[in-house]
Short mmCIF file of C-alpha atoms in Angstrom, two decimals:
data_model
loop_
_atom_site.label_atom_id
_atom_site.label_comp_id
_atom_site.label_asym_id
_atom_site.label_seq_id
_atom_site.Cartn_x
_atom_site.Cartn_y
_atom_site.Cartn_z
CA MET A 338 14.06 -2.25 8.69
CA GLN A 339 11.75 -0.83 11.22
CA GLY A 340 9.12 0.75 9.16
CA GLY A 341 7.87 2.38 5.87
CA ARG A 342 5.68 5.40 4.93
CA ALA A 343 3.88 6.61 1.81
CA ILE A 344 1.20 8.94 0.76
CA ILE A 345 -1.08 7.19 -1.83
CA SER A 346 -3.68 8.61 -4.08
CA GLN A 347 -7.41 7.44 -3.27
CA TRP A 348 -9.50 6.08 -6.15
CA ASP A 349 -12.77 3.74 -6.62
CA PRO A 350 -11.62 1.49 -9.26
CA TYR A 351 -14.22 -0.86 -10.90
CA LEU A 352 -14.41 -4.36 -10.06
CA ALA A 353 -15.63 -6.78 -13.08
CA LEU A 354 -16.69 -9.76 -10.64
CA PRO A 355 -18.09 -9.84 -7.02
CA GLY A 356 -14.99 -11.66 -5.86
CA ASP A 357 -12.56 -9.29 -7.22
CA PHE A 358 -10.57 -6.73 -5.38
CA SER A 359 -8.40 -3.79 -6.29
CA LEU A 360 -5.94 -1.90 -3.96
CA SER A 361 -3.04 0.41 -3.27
CA GLN A 362 -1.14 -0.19 -0.15
CA ILE A 363 2.10 -0.72 1.85
CA TRP A 364 3.55 -4.22 2.22
CA ILE A 365 5.93 -4.84 5.35
CA THR A 366 7.34 -8.42 4.88
CA ALA A 367 9.87 -10.53 6.63
CA GLY A 368 10.87 -14.19 5.81
CA GLN A 369 11.61 -16.37 2.88
CA SER A 370 9.00 -16.07 0.02
CA GLY A 371 6.94 -18.83 -0.87
CA THR A 372 7.48 -20.64 2.65
CA ILE A 373 5.34 -20.74 5.66
CA ASN A 374 7.84 -18.41 7.44
CA LEU A 375 6.94 -15.48 5.38
CA GLN A 376 4.89 -12.64 7.45
CA THR A 377 3.46 -9.58 6.07
CA ILE A 378 1.90 -6.59 7.43
CA GLU A 379 -0.25 -4.68 4.89
CA ALA A 380 -2.18 -1.45 5.06
CA GLY A 381 -3.60 0.75 2.41
CA TRP A 382 -6.98 1.32 0.82
CA GLN A 383 -9.17 -1.35 -1.04
CA ALA A 384 -11.97 -1.51 -3.30
CA ASP A 385 -14.34 -4.49 -1.97
CA GLY A 386 -12.42 -7.08 -0.18
CA TYR A 387 -11.61 -10.55 0.15
CA GLN A 388 -14.86 -12.46 0.16
CA THR A 389 -13.49 -15.61 1.87
CA GLY A 390 -10.64 -16.60 3.88
CA GLY A 391 -8.51 -14.74 5.80
CA CYS A 392 -9.26 -11.57 7.82
CA TYR A 393 -9.55 -8.01 7.20
CA ASP A 394 -9.63 -4.63 9.40
CA LEU A 395 -11.35 -5.06 12.87
CA THR A 396 -12.49 -8.92 12.16
CA CYS A 397 -8.47 -9.68 12.49
CA PRO A 398 -7.88 -11.01 16.02
CA GLY A 399 -5.08 -9.64 17.82
CA TRP A 400 -4.94 -6.01 16.09
CA VAL A 401 -5.35 -3.23 19.08
CA LEU A 402 -7.48 -0.21 17.95
CA THR A 403 -6.29 2.76 19.95
CA SER A 404 -8.09 5.67 18.06
CA SER A 405 -11.78 6.82 18.22
CA GLN A 406 -10.99 9.17 15.17
CA TYR A 407 -9.84 6.55 12.39
CA SER A 408 -10.47 3.01 12.05
CA PRO A 409 -9.34 0.24 9.58
CA GLY A 410 -12.47 -0.56 7.29
CA MET A 411 -13.54 3.05 7.30
CA ARG A 412 -15.01 4.39 3.97
CA LEU A 413 -12.55 6.98 2.20
CA ARG A 414 -13.42 9.43 -0.47
CA PRO A 415 -12.03 8.97 -3.98
CA SER A 416 -9.89 11.61 -5.99
CA THR A 417 -11.60 13.29 -9.30
CA TYR A 418 -9.77 12.21 -12.54
CA GLY A 419 -8.11 15.33 -13.77
CA GLY A 420 -9.03 17.29 -10.53
CA GLN A 421 -8.65 17.03 -6.82
CA GLN A 422 -6.43 14.41 -5.35
CA ILE A 423 -7.58 12.87 -2.16
CA GLU A 424 -4.57 11.05 -0.35
CA LEU A 425 -4.01 8.53 2.25
CA ASP A 426 -1.04 9.34 4.14
CA MET A 427 0.26 6.29 6.16
CA ASP A 428 2.95 5.21 8.27
CA ILE A 429 3.94 1.70 9.76
CA GLU A 430 6.50 1.84 12.38
CA ARG A 431 7.97 -0.83 14.84
CA ASP A 432 8.54 0.28 18.27
CA ARG A 433 11.78 -1.43 19.18
CA ARG A 434 11.03 -1.06 22.67
CA THR A 435 7.71 -3.28 22.85
CA GLY A 436 7.97 -4.71 19.24
CA ASN A 437 4.44 -3.19 18.39
CA TRP A 438 4.00 -2.15 14.72
CA TRP A 439 2.19 0.86 14.74
CA LEU A 440 -0.21 2.09 12.01
CA TYR A 441 -0.15 5.99 11.53
CA LEU A 442 -2.88 7.79 9.63
CA TRP A 443 -2.27 11.53 8.71
CA GLY A 444 0.17 11.37 11.66
CA THR A 445 -2.09 9.95 14.21
CA PRO A 446 -1.55 6.66 15.88
CA ILE A 447 -4.52 4.38 15.26
CA GLY A 448 -3.60 1.05 16.50
CA TYR A 449 -1.04 -1.57 16.31
CA TRP A 450 -0.20 -5.30 15.48
CA PRO A 451 1.44 -6.77 18.75
CA PRO A 452 4.63 -8.97 18.54
CA SER A 453 2.69 -12.05 19.99
CA LEU A 454 0.84 -12.04 16.56
CA PHE A 455 4.11 -13.32 15.01
CA LYS A 456 4.75 -15.87 17.26
CA GLY A 457 8.57 -15.34 17.47
CA GLY A 458 8.74 -15.07 13.44
CA PRO A 459 10.65 -12.77 11.55
CA LEU A 460 8.16 -9.97 11.86
CA ALA A 461 8.69 -9.84 15.55
CA TYR A 462 12.22 -8.31 15.10
CA GLY A 463 11.88 -6.06 11.95
CA ALA A 464 11.27 -6.13 8.12
CA ASP A 465 13.32 -7.55 5.42
CA THR A 466 11.37 -5.92 2.43
CA LEU A 467 9.21 -2.83 1.88
CA SER A 468 6.91 -2.63 -1.19
CA TRP A 469 4.58 0.03 -2.41
CA GLY A 470 2.10 0.03 -5.16
CA GLY A 471 -1.23 -1.51 -6.50
CA GLU A 472 -2.62 -5.09 -6.78
CA ILE A 473 -5.87 -6.76 -7.97
CA LEU A 474 -7.45 -10.06 -7.68
CA ASP A 475 -9.14 -11.62 -10.55
CA ALA A 476 -11.67 -13.99 -9.33
CA SER A 477 -12.10 -15.62 -12.75
CA GLY A 478 -8.86 -17.30 -12.49
CA SER A 479 -7.20 -15.91 -15.31
CA ASN A 480 -4.53 -14.27 -13.22
CA GLY A 481 -5.25 -10.50 -14.21
CA PHE A 482 -4.15 -10.93 -17.90
CA HIS A 483 -7.74 -11.02 -19.08
CA THR A 484 -9.99 -8.93 -16.67
CA LEU A 485 -11.69 -5.47 -16.84
CA THR A 486 -11.11 -5.11 -13.10
CA GLN A 487 -9.25 -1.57 -12.85
CA MET A 488 -6.27 -0.74 -10.87
CA GLY A 489 -5.82 2.70 -9.41
CA SER A 490 -7.62 5.55 -11.25
CA SER A 491 -8.05 3.04 -14.26
CA HIS A 492 -5.74 4.86 -16.28
CA PHE A 493 -2.19 3.96 -17.38
CA SER A 494 0.79 5.28 -15.45
CA ARG A 495 2.21 7.87 -18.16
CA GLU A 496 -1.04 9.98 -17.87
CA GLY A 497 0.71 11.39 -14.60
CA TYR A 498 -0.60 13.48 -11.87
CA THR A 499 -4.45 13.91 -11.24
CA ARG A 500 -4.94 11.18 -13.74
CA ALA A 501 -3.10 8.07 -12.69
CA SER A 502 -2.78 6.81 -9.25
CA TYR A 503 0.58 7.29 -7.50
CA VAL A 504 2.56 6.81 -4.50
CA ARG A 505 4.71 9.56 -3.14
CA ASN A 506 6.73 10.50 0.02
CA ILE A 507 8.38 7.13 -0.01
CA ILE A 508 10.28 6.80 3.00
CA TYR A 509 11.78 3.68 4.96
CA THR A 510 13.16 3.65 8.61
CA ASP A 511 16.50 1.61 9.19
CA PRO A 512 17.44 -0.78 11.87
CA ASN A 513 18.57 2.22 14.12
CA GLY A 514 15.26 3.84 13.80
CA TYR A 515 16.45 6.63 11.19
CA ALA A 516 14.20 7.65 8.37
CA TYR A 517 15.17 7.99 4.81
CA SER A 518 13.49 9.15 1.54
CA ILE A 519 13.79 6.62 -1.38
CA SER A 520 15.32 7.60 -4.68
CA GLU A 521 13.77 6.08 -7.97
CA ASP A 522 17.27 4.25 -8.60
CA ARG A 523 16.36 2.15 -5.33
CA LEU A 524 12.83 1.09 -6.35
CA ASP A 525 12.53 -2.29 -8.26
CA GLY A 526 9.01 -2.13 -10.27
CA GLN A 527 7.12 -5.17 -11.49
CA ALA A 528 4.42 -5.40 -13.87
CA PRO A 529 3.34 -8.98 -14.96
CA ALA A 530 0.88 -7.64 -17.14
CA PRO A 531 2.05 -4.47 -18.58
CA ASN A 532 -0.61 -4.22 -21.44
CA CYS A 533 -3.26 -4.29 -18.66
CA TYR A 534 -1.46 -2.37 -15.97
CA ASN A 535 1.76 -0.49 -15.66
CA TYR A 536 4.05 1.65 -13.57
CA TRP A 537 6.37 4.87 -14.12
CA PHE A 538 8.63 6.60 -11.87
CA GLN A 539 8.79 10.37 -12.09
CA ARG A 540 10.70 13.01 -10.20
CA GLY A 541 8.54 16.09 -9.40
CA ILE A 542 9.55 19.66 -9.53
CA SER A 543 10.14 19.58 -5.63
CA GLY A 544 12.57 16.61 -6.45
CA GLN A 545 9.93 14.20 -4.86
CA VAL A 546 9.62 10.61 -6.29
CA TYR A 547 5.94 9.96 -7.97
CA PHE A 548 5.48 5.98 -8.33
CA PHE A 549 2.36 6.21 -10.95
CA HIS A 550 0.62 2.86 -11.27
CA GLY A 551 -2.47 1.39 -12.50
CA GLY A 552 -4.45 0.66 -15.56
CA PRO A 553 -7.84 -0.45 -17.24
CA GLY A 554 -7.32 -4.04 -17.19
CA CYS A 555 -7.53 -6.23 -20.44
CA ARG A 556 -10.30 -7.74 -22.54
#
């Protein structure tokens, strides 16, 4: 695959510990999971951040910023529970001519990951898997099963539109550069701690699939 797109509602979840984070994003992955050959590109919104190790936003060597309007790490406004939904419109697409993976925000190209970052690895040629959704890090080491760090709006998925965090307009780009919408029967949801955070696929009136996700965490 050569790219993926989504529109994601923005929220400001509570973090129980300074080292925690909570996010909603797109994952572009290639290579075998659990091996050094696995490579990922990730983009979305995040409450707090990785405190140590790795790199984020403009601190990452190799990322090329081309926009003066938008930038990784910029502050985003959250949605209102039961009210106005503020959305992040994202698209990550590989230029098949140059090999650059471009990040678009609200239709504007803001920068790219050059193929040199992948050192001839699988993402230099395309993606194996696209994923959309939320994730938390529990710095206490309980693996998210006993933390009050919230995901998304902090409410469970079944509360639906304006109350639960969602991903919509889920699209992938095939190896030939054609873009396709994804129906809910082609999405494989995962919720390792469903009493803390869960998900729900719902088709809206317009026929568009909404992937609701999140929750308040667990004591």
